[in-house]
N, C-alpha and C. Protein backbone atom coordinates (compact mmCIF):
# COMPACT_ATOMS: atom_id res chain seq x y z
N MET A 1 0.81 -1.18 0.00
CA MET A 1 0.00 0.00 0.00
C MET A 1 0.87 1.26 0.00
N ARG A 2 1.93 1.16 0.79
CA ARG A 2 2.83 2.28 0.87
C ARG A 2 3.47 2.58 -0.48
N LYS A 3 3.82 1.54 -1.21
CA LYS A 3 4.43 1.71 -2.52
C LYS A 3 3.45 2.37 -3.50
N LEU A 4 2.18 2.00 -3.39
CA LEU A 4 1.17 2.62 -4.26
C LEU A 4 1.01 4.10 -3.96
N MET A 5 1.06 4.45 -2.70
CA MET A 5 0.93 5.85 -2.33
C MET A 5 2.12 6.67 -2.82
N ILE A 6 3.30 6.11 -2.70
CA ILE A 6 4.50 6.81 -3.17
C ILE A 6 4.45 6.95 -4.69
N ALA A 7 4.04 5.89 -5.36
CA ALA A 7 3.93 5.95 -6.83
C ALA A 7 2.89 6.99 -7.24
N GLY A 8 1.80 7.06 -6.52
CA GLY A 8 0.77 8.06 -6.81
C GLY A 8 1.27 9.48 -6.61
N LEU A 9 2.03 9.71 -5.54
CA LEU A 9 2.60 11.04 -5.28
C LEU A 9 3.60 11.43 -6.37
N ILE A 10 4.43 10.47 -6.76
CA ILE A 10 5.42 10.74 -7.82
C ILE A 10 4.70 11.07 -9.12
N ALA A 11 3.69 10.31 -9.44
CA ALA A 11 2.93 10.56 -10.68
C ALA A 11 2.24 11.92 -10.62
N ALA A 12 1.71 12.26 -9.46
CA ALA A 12 1.01 13.54 -9.31
C ALA A 12 1.97 14.72 -9.46
N THR A 13 3.21 14.57 -9.06
CA THR A 13 4.18 15.66 -9.18
C THR A 13 4.81 15.71 -10.57
N LEU A 14 4.99 14.57 -11.22
CA LEU A 14 5.63 14.55 -12.54
C LEU A 14 4.67 14.92 -13.67
N ALA A 15 3.41 14.59 -13.55
CA ALA A 15 2.44 14.85 -14.62
C ALA A 15 2.33 16.34 -14.94
N PRO A 16 2.16 17.23 -13.96
CA PRO A 16 2.10 18.65 -14.30
C PRO A 16 3.42 19.17 -14.88
N ALA A 17 4.54 18.66 -14.40
CA ALA A 17 5.84 19.10 -14.92
C ALA A 17 5.97 18.71 -16.39
N MET A 18 5.53 17.51 -16.73
CA MET A 18 5.60 17.06 -18.13
C MET A 18 4.64 17.88 -18.98
N ALA A 19 3.44 18.15 -18.44
CA ALA A 19 2.48 18.96 -19.19
C ALA A 19 3.00 20.38 -19.37
N SER A 20 3.67 20.89 -18.34
CA SER A 20 4.24 22.23 -18.42
C SER A 20 5.34 22.29 -19.49
N ALA A 21 6.15 21.25 -19.56
CA ALA A 21 7.21 21.20 -20.58
C ALA A 21 6.60 21.15 -21.97
N GLN A 22 5.51 20.40 -22.14
CA GLN A 22 4.84 20.34 -23.43
C GLN A 22 4.24 21.69 -23.79
N ASN A 23 3.63 22.36 -22.81
CA ASN A 23 3.08 23.69 -23.05
C ASN A 23 4.18 24.67 -23.44
N GLN A 24 5.33 24.59 -22.79
CA GLN A 24 6.44 25.48 -23.12
C GLN A 24 6.93 25.24 -24.55
N ASP A 25 7.03 23.97 -24.94
CA ASP A 25 7.42 23.65 -26.33
C ASP A 25 6.40 24.21 -27.31
N TYR A 26 5.13 24.09 -26.98
CA TYR A 26 4.07 24.61 -27.85
C TYR A 26 4.19 26.13 -27.98
N ARG A 27 4.42 26.81 -26.84
CA ARG A 27 4.56 28.28 -26.88
C ARG A 27 5.80 28.68 -27.68
N ASP A 28 6.89 27.96 -27.52
CA ASP A 28 8.11 28.25 -28.28
C ASP A 28 7.87 28.09 -29.77
N ASN A 29 7.18 27.03 -30.15
CA ASN A 29 6.89 26.80 -31.56
C ASN A 29 6.01 27.92 -32.12
N ARG A 30 5.00 28.33 -31.38
CA ARG A 30 4.13 29.42 -31.83
C ARG A 30 4.92 30.72 -31.97
N ARG A 31 5.81 30.99 -31.01
CA ARG A 31 6.63 32.19 -31.07
C ARG A 31 7.55 32.16 -32.30
N ASP A 32 8.13 31.00 -32.58
CA ASP A 32 9.00 30.87 -33.75
C ASP A 32 8.22 31.11 -35.04
N VAL A 33 7.03 30.56 -35.11
CA VAL A 33 6.20 30.74 -36.30
C VAL A 33 5.84 32.22 -36.48
N ARG A 34 5.46 32.89 -35.40
CA ARG A 34 5.13 34.33 -35.50
C ARG A 34 6.35 35.14 -35.91
N GLN A 35 7.51 34.79 -35.38
CA GLN A 35 8.74 35.51 -35.73
C GLN A 35 9.08 35.31 -37.21
N GLU A 36 8.96 34.10 -37.70
CA GLU A 36 9.23 33.84 -39.11
C GLU A 36 8.23 34.58 -40.00
N GLN A 37 6.97 34.65 -39.58
CA GLN A 37 5.96 35.35 -40.36
C GLN A 37 6.26 36.85 -40.42
N ARG A 38 6.67 37.43 -39.29
CA ARG A 38 7.04 38.85 -39.28
C ARG A 38 8.23 39.11 -40.18
N GLN A 39 9.22 38.22 -40.14
CA GLN A 39 10.41 38.38 -40.99
C GLN A 39 10.02 38.29 -42.46
N TYR A 40 9.16 37.35 -42.80
CA TYR A 40 8.69 37.22 -44.18
C TYR A 40 7.92 38.46 -44.61
N ASP A 41 7.06 38.98 -43.72
CA ASP A 41 6.28 40.18 -44.04
C ASP A 41 7.19 41.38 -44.27
N ARG A 42 8.23 41.52 -43.44
CA ARG A 42 9.17 42.64 -43.64
C ARG A 42 9.89 42.52 -44.98
N GLN A 43 10.28 41.31 -45.34
CA GLN A 43 10.96 41.09 -46.61
C GLN A 43 10.02 41.42 -47.78
N GLU A 44 8.79 40.99 -47.68
CA GLU A 44 7.81 41.30 -48.73
C GLU A 44 7.59 42.81 -48.84
N GLN A 45 7.53 43.49 -47.69
CA GLN A 45 7.32 44.94 -47.71
C GLN A 45 8.50 45.65 -48.35
N ARG A 46 9.72 45.20 -48.06
CA ARG A 46 10.89 45.81 -48.69
C ARG A 46 10.85 45.63 -50.19
N GLN A 47 10.48 44.44 -50.65
CA GLN A 47 10.38 44.21 -52.09
C GLN A 47 9.29 45.08 -52.69
N TYR A 48 8.19 45.22 -51.99
CA TYR A 48 7.08 46.06 -52.48
C TYR A 48 7.53 47.52 -52.57
N ASP A 49 8.26 47.97 -51.54
CA ASP A 49 8.74 49.35 -51.53
C ASP A 49 9.71 49.62 -52.67
N ARG A 50 10.49 48.61 -53.03
CA ARG A 50 11.44 48.78 -54.14
C ARG A 50 10.75 48.69 -55.49
N GLY A 51 9.51 48.29 -55.51
CA GLY A 51 8.78 48.22 -56.77
C GLY A 51 8.67 46.82 -57.34
N ALA A 52 9.16 45.83 -56.64
CA ALA A 52 9.08 44.46 -57.12
C ALA A 52 7.73 43.88 -56.71
N ARG A 53 6.69 44.24 -57.42
CA ARG A 53 5.36 43.77 -57.10
C ARG A 53 5.26 42.29 -57.49
N PRO A 54 4.64 41.49 -56.66
CA PRO A 54 4.50 40.08 -56.99
C PRO A 54 3.75 39.89 -58.31
N GLY A 55 4.32 39.09 -59.19
CA GLY A 55 3.65 38.76 -60.44
C GLY A 55 3.90 39.74 -61.57
N VAL A 56 4.53 40.86 -61.29
CA VAL A 56 4.76 41.85 -62.35
C VAL A 56 6.08 41.60 -63.04
N GLY A 57 7.08 41.13 -62.32
CA GLY A 57 8.37 40.85 -62.92
C GLY A 57 9.12 42.12 -63.28
N ARG A 58 8.99 43.17 -62.47
CA ARG A 58 9.64 44.44 -62.74
C ARG A 58 11.16 44.29 -62.60
N GLU A 59 11.88 44.80 -63.57
CA GLU A 59 13.33 44.75 -63.55
C GLU A 59 13.88 46.01 -62.91
N ASP A 60 15.14 45.98 -62.62
CA ASP A 60 15.82 47.18 -62.17
C ASP A 60 15.97 48.10 -63.37
N TRP A 61 15.62 49.37 -63.23
CA TRP A 61 15.64 50.28 -64.37
C TRP A 61 17.04 50.49 -64.91
N ARG A 62 18.05 50.33 -64.07
CA ARG A 62 19.43 50.52 -64.55
C ARG A 62 19.81 49.44 -65.56
N ASP A 63 19.44 48.21 -65.28
CA ASP A 63 19.71 47.12 -66.23
C ASP A 63 18.95 47.34 -67.52
N TYR A 64 17.70 47.72 -67.39
CA TYR A 64 16.86 47.94 -68.57
C TYR A 64 17.40 49.10 -69.39
N ARG A 65 17.84 50.15 -68.72
CA ARG A 65 18.39 51.31 -69.42
C ARG A 65 19.64 50.93 -70.20
N GLY A 66 20.46 50.06 -69.65
CA GLY A 66 21.66 49.62 -70.35
C GLY A 66 21.35 48.87 -71.64
N ARG A 67 20.25 48.14 -71.65
CA ARG A 67 19.87 47.36 -72.84
C ARG A 67 19.02 48.17 -73.83
N HIS A 68 18.36 49.24 -73.36
CA HIS A 68 17.47 50.04 -74.21
C HIS A 68 17.76 51.53 -74.06
N PRO A 69 18.95 51.98 -74.45
CA PRO A 69 19.30 53.39 -74.23
C PRO A 69 18.44 54.36 -75.03
N GLU A 70 17.86 53.90 -76.14
CA GLU A 70 17.06 54.80 -76.98
C GLU A 70 15.82 55.32 -76.25
N ILE A 71 15.30 54.56 -75.31
CA ILE A 71 14.11 54.98 -74.57
C ILE A 71 14.44 56.14 -73.64
N TYR A 72 15.66 56.17 -73.13
CA TYR A 72 16.05 57.17 -72.14
C TYR A 72 16.67 58.42 -72.77
N ARG A 73 16.64 58.49 -74.09
CA ARG A 73 17.07 59.70 -74.78
C ARG A 73 15.82 60.43 -75.25
N GLY A 74 15.13 61.02 -74.33
CA GLY A 74 13.88 61.69 -74.63
C GLY A 74 14.12 63.06 -75.25
N ALA A 75 13.04 63.74 -75.49
CA ALA A 75 13.11 65.10 -76.04
C ALA A 75 13.78 66.02 -75.02
N ARG A 76 14.26 67.13 -75.50
CA ARG A 76 14.91 68.11 -74.64
C ARG A 76 13.92 68.58 -73.56
N TYR A 77 14.42 68.70 -72.35
CA TYR A 77 13.58 69.13 -71.23
C TYR A 77 13.40 70.64 -71.30
N VAL A 78 12.17 71.07 -71.21
CA VAL A 78 11.85 72.49 -71.15
C VAL A 78 11.10 72.72 -69.85
N GLY A 79 11.76 73.38 -68.92
CA GLY A 79 11.18 73.62 -67.61
C GLY A 79 10.18 74.76 -67.63
N PRO A 80 9.51 74.98 -66.53
CA PRO A 80 8.56 76.09 -66.45
C PRO A 80 9.28 77.44 -66.51
N ARG A 81 8.53 78.48 -66.63
CA ARG A 81 9.09 79.83 -66.73
C ARG A 81 10.00 80.13 -65.54
N GLY A 82 11.19 80.64 -65.82
CA GLY A 82 12.15 80.95 -64.78
C GLY A 82 12.93 79.73 -64.30
N TYR A 83 12.89 78.65 -65.06
CA TYR A 83 13.53 77.40 -64.66
C TYR A 83 15.05 77.52 -64.66
N ALA A 84 15.67 77.04 -63.62
CA ALA A 84 17.12 76.89 -63.55
C ALA A 84 17.38 75.60 -62.76
N TYR A 85 18.14 74.68 -63.33
CA TYR A 85 18.35 73.39 -62.69
C TYR A 85 19.17 73.54 -61.41
N ARG A 86 18.68 72.90 -60.36
CA ARG A 86 19.39 72.76 -59.10
C ARG A 86 19.17 71.34 -58.63
N PRO A 87 20.22 70.64 -58.24
CA PRO A 87 20.02 69.28 -57.74
C PRO A 87 19.08 69.30 -56.53
N VAL A 88 18.19 68.32 -56.47
CA VAL A 88 17.24 68.23 -55.37
C VAL A 88 17.44 66.92 -54.63
N SER A 89 16.95 66.88 -53.41
CA SER A 89 17.02 65.66 -52.62
C SER A 89 15.66 65.43 -51.97
N VAL A 90 15.55 64.31 -51.29
CA VAL A 90 14.30 63.94 -50.64
C VAL A 90 13.93 65.02 -49.63
N GLY A 91 12.67 65.45 -49.68
CA GLY A 91 12.18 66.47 -48.77
C GLY A 91 12.07 67.85 -49.42
N TYR A 92 12.74 68.05 -50.54
CA TYR A 92 12.66 69.33 -51.24
C TYR A 92 11.22 69.56 -51.70
N GLN A 93 10.77 70.80 -51.68
CA GLN A 93 9.39 71.09 -52.08
C GLN A 93 9.39 71.88 -53.38
N PHE A 94 8.78 71.32 -54.41
CA PHE A 94 8.66 71.95 -55.72
C PHE A 94 7.46 72.88 -55.76
N GLN A 95 7.55 73.89 -56.62
CA GLN A 95 6.38 74.71 -56.94
C GLN A 95 5.47 73.88 -57.84
N PRO A 96 4.17 74.09 -57.82
CA PRO A 96 3.25 73.27 -58.63
C PRO A 96 3.57 73.27 -60.13
N SER A 97 4.15 74.32 -60.65
CA SER A 97 4.46 74.34 -62.09
C SER A 97 5.52 73.31 -62.46
N TYR A 98 6.33 72.85 -61.52
CA TYR A 98 7.37 71.87 -61.80
C TYR A 98 6.84 70.45 -61.86
N TYR A 99 5.69 70.20 -61.26
CA TYR A 99 5.14 68.86 -61.32
C TYR A 99 3.76 68.85 -61.98
N ASP A 100 3.60 69.75 -62.93
CA ASP A 100 2.40 69.80 -63.74
C ASP A 100 2.25 68.51 -64.54
N ARG A 101 1.08 68.23 -65.01
CA ARG A 101 0.78 66.99 -65.73
C ARG A 101 1.71 66.75 -66.93
N ARG A 102 2.18 67.81 -67.55
CA ARG A 102 3.04 67.63 -68.74
C ARG A 102 4.41 67.06 -68.40
N TYR A 103 4.79 67.08 -67.12
CA TYR A 103 6.07 66.53 -66.70
C TYR A 103 5.96 65.11 -66.14
N TRP A 104 4.77 64.58 -66.02
CA TRP A 104 4.59 63.23 -65.52
C TRP A 104 5.17 62.25 -66.53
N ILE A 105 5.74 61.17 -66.02
CA ILE A 105 6.24 60.13 -66.92
C ILE A 105 5.58 58.80 -66.56
N ASP A 106 5.55 57.92 -67.54
CA ASP A 106 4.93 56.61 -67.37
C ASP A 106 5.93 55.66 -66.72
N ALA A 107 5.63 55.24 -65.50
CA ALA A 107 6.55 54.40 -64.74
C ALA A 107 6.79 53.06 -65.42
N SER A 108 5.77 52.49 -66.04
CA SER A 108 5.95 51.18 -66.66
C SER A 108 6.86 51.25 -67.89
N ARG A 109 6.84 52.35 -68.59
CA ARG A 109 7.70 52.48 -69.77
C ARG A 109 9.18 52.48 -69.38
N TYR A 110 9.50 53.09 -68.25
CA TYR A 110 10.89 53.22 -67.82
C TYR A 110 11.28 52.22 -66.74
N ARG A 111 10.41 51.28 -66.44
CA ARG A 111 10.68 50.23 -65.44
C ARG A 111 10.93 50.81 -64.06
N LEU A 112 10.17 51.83 -63.72
CA LEU A 112 10.24 52.41 -62.38
C LEU A 112 9.21 51.74 -61.48
N PRO A 113 9.41 51.81 -60.17
CA PRO A 113 8.40 51.25 -59.27
C PRO A 113 7.06 51.95 -59.45
N ILE A 114 6.00 51.18 -59.40
CA ILE A 114 4.66 51.72 -59.55
C ILE A 114 4.30 52.52 -58.30
N VAL A 115 3.73 53.70 -58.51
CA VAL A 115 3.26 54.52 -57.40
C VAL A 115 1.77 54.73 -57.56
N GLY A 116 1.12 55.03 -56.49
CA GLY A 116 -0.32 55.22 -56.57
C GLY A 116 -0.76 56.36 -55.69
N GLY A 117 -2.04 56.55 -55.65
CA GLY A 117 -2.58 57.61 -54.81
C GLY A 117 -2.19 58.98 -55.33
N ASN A 118 -1.65 59.77 -54.47
CA ASN A 118 -1.26 61.14 -54.81
C ASN A 118 0.22 61.27 -55.09
N GLU A 119 0.84 60.23 -55.61
CA GLU A 119 2.26 60.28 -55.96
C GLU A 119 2.40 60.10 -57.46
N ARG A 120 3.41 60.75 -58.03
CA ARG A 120 3.70 60.62 -59.46
C ARG A 120 5.19 60.70 -59.68
N TRP A 121 5.64 60.04 -60.74
CA TRP A 121 7.01 60.20 -61.22
C TRP A 121 7.01 61.40 -62.15
N VAL A 122 7.96 62.30 -61.93
CA VAL A 122 8.02 63.55 -62.68
C VAL A 122 9.44 63.72 -63.22
N ARG A 123 9.50 64.19 -64.47
CA ARG A 123 10.81 64.47 -65.05
C ARG A 123 11.25 65.85 -64.59
N TYR A 124 12.49 65.94 -64.13
CA TYR A 124 13.09 67.21 -63.73
C TYR A 124 14.47 67.25 -64.36
N ASP A 125 14.56 67.85 -65.53
CA ASP A 125 15.76 67.89 -66.35
C ASP A 125 16.22 66.46 -66.66
N ARG A 126 17.42 66.06 -66.25
CA ARG A 126 17.88 64.70 -66.50
C ARG A 126 17.48 63.74 -65.38
N ASP A 127 16.90 64.25 -64.33
CA ASP A 127 16.52 63.45 -63.18
C ASP A 127 15.05 63.03 -63.26
N VAL A 128 14.73 62.02 -62.46
CA VAL A 128 13.35 61.61 -62.28
C VAL A 128 13.10 61.64 -60.78
N VAL A 129 12.02 62.30 -60.40
CA VAL A 129 11.70 62.42 -58.98
C VAL A 129 10.28 61.92 -58.74
N ARG A 130 10.09 61.30 -57.59
CA ARG A 130 8.75 60.89 -57.18
C ARG A 130 8.22 61.98 -56.27
N ILE A 131 7.06 62.51 -56.63
CA ILE A 131 6.49 63.68 -55.97
C ILE A 131 5.18 63.32 -55.28
N ASP A 132 4.96 63.90 -54.12
CA ASP A 132 3.64 63.86 -53.48
C ASP A 132 2.88 65.05 -54.05
N LEU A 133 1.82 64.79 -54.81
CA LEU A 133 1.09 65.85 -55.51
C LEU A 133 0.40 66.82 -54.57
N ARG A 134 0.06 66.39 -53.37
CA ARG A 134 -0.63 67.29 -52.44
C ARG A 134 0.30 68.36 -51.89
N SER A 135 1.53 67.98 -51.59
CA SER A 135 2.44 68.94 -50.95
C SER A 135 3.56 69.42 -51.88
N GLY A 136 3.84 68.68 -52.94
CA GLY A 136 4.95 69.03 -53.81
C GLY A 136 6.29 68.55 -53.29
N ARG A 137 6.27 67.75 -52.24
CA ARG A 137 7.52 67.25 -51.64
C ARG A 137 8.10 66.10 -52.46
N VAL A 138 9.41 66.08 -52.54
CA VAL A 138 10.14 65.02 -53.24
C VAL A 138 10.24 63.83 -52.31
N LEU A 139 9.84 62.65 -52.80
CA LEU A 139 9.88 61.43 -52.00
C LEU A 139 11.05 60.53 -52.39
N GLN A 140 11.49 60.63 -53.64
CA GLN A 140 12.58 59.78 -54.13
C GLN A 140 13.20 60.46 -55.34
N VAL A 141 14.50 60.31 -55.52
CA VAL A 141 15.20 60.94 -56.64
C VAL A 141 16.10 59.92 -57.32
N TYR A 142 16.03 59.87 -58.66
CA TYR A 142 16.98 59.11 -59.46
C TYR A 142 17.71 60.13 -60.31
N GLY A 143 18.91 60.48 -59.91
CA GLY A 143 19.70 61.48 -60.63
C GLY A 143 20.31 60.90 -61.89
N GLY A 144 20.41 61.72 -62.94
CA GLY A 144 21.03 61.28 -64.20
C GLY A 144 20.25 60.19 -64.89
N PHE A 145 18.96 60.19 -64.72
CA PHE A 145 18.12 59.12 -65.28
C PHE A 145 18.09 59.18 -66.80
N PHE A 146 17.91 60.36 -67.36
CA PHE A 146 17.86 60.54 -68.80
C PHE A 146 19.24 60.96 -69.31
N TYR A 147 19.54 60.58 -70.57
CA TYR A 147 20.82 60.95 -71.18
C TYR A 147 20.77 62.37 -71.67
């Protein structure tokens, strides 16, 4: 009888410990899965931000420009009245005449990342800039884009 009682006590103390270890393994596995999912989501977001939309097969514009230089030799740039070229960087604010509809360029033709909403790719002399149409702020610059 004494042996049965001791065996019962041992079983009663070991069973929760084993269940606790299984629960810990389960929590670790769930944490690992969530961490891998977040890492995958960040990688997808970086690709999306660079313009590599899933299923579109967008190339890097520099490689494409090397193979198709004739596309990047556009007509001479004629800026708005009083235009004088100054290099710009992210955060610079253009006057509305600099990002008028006549300066918009087709992103798919030049293999640029697709933008939407109130953003547009705009030609600024030999450069291409991504503009927020509401504020006129420069969001991205590709200097020396056109020949």
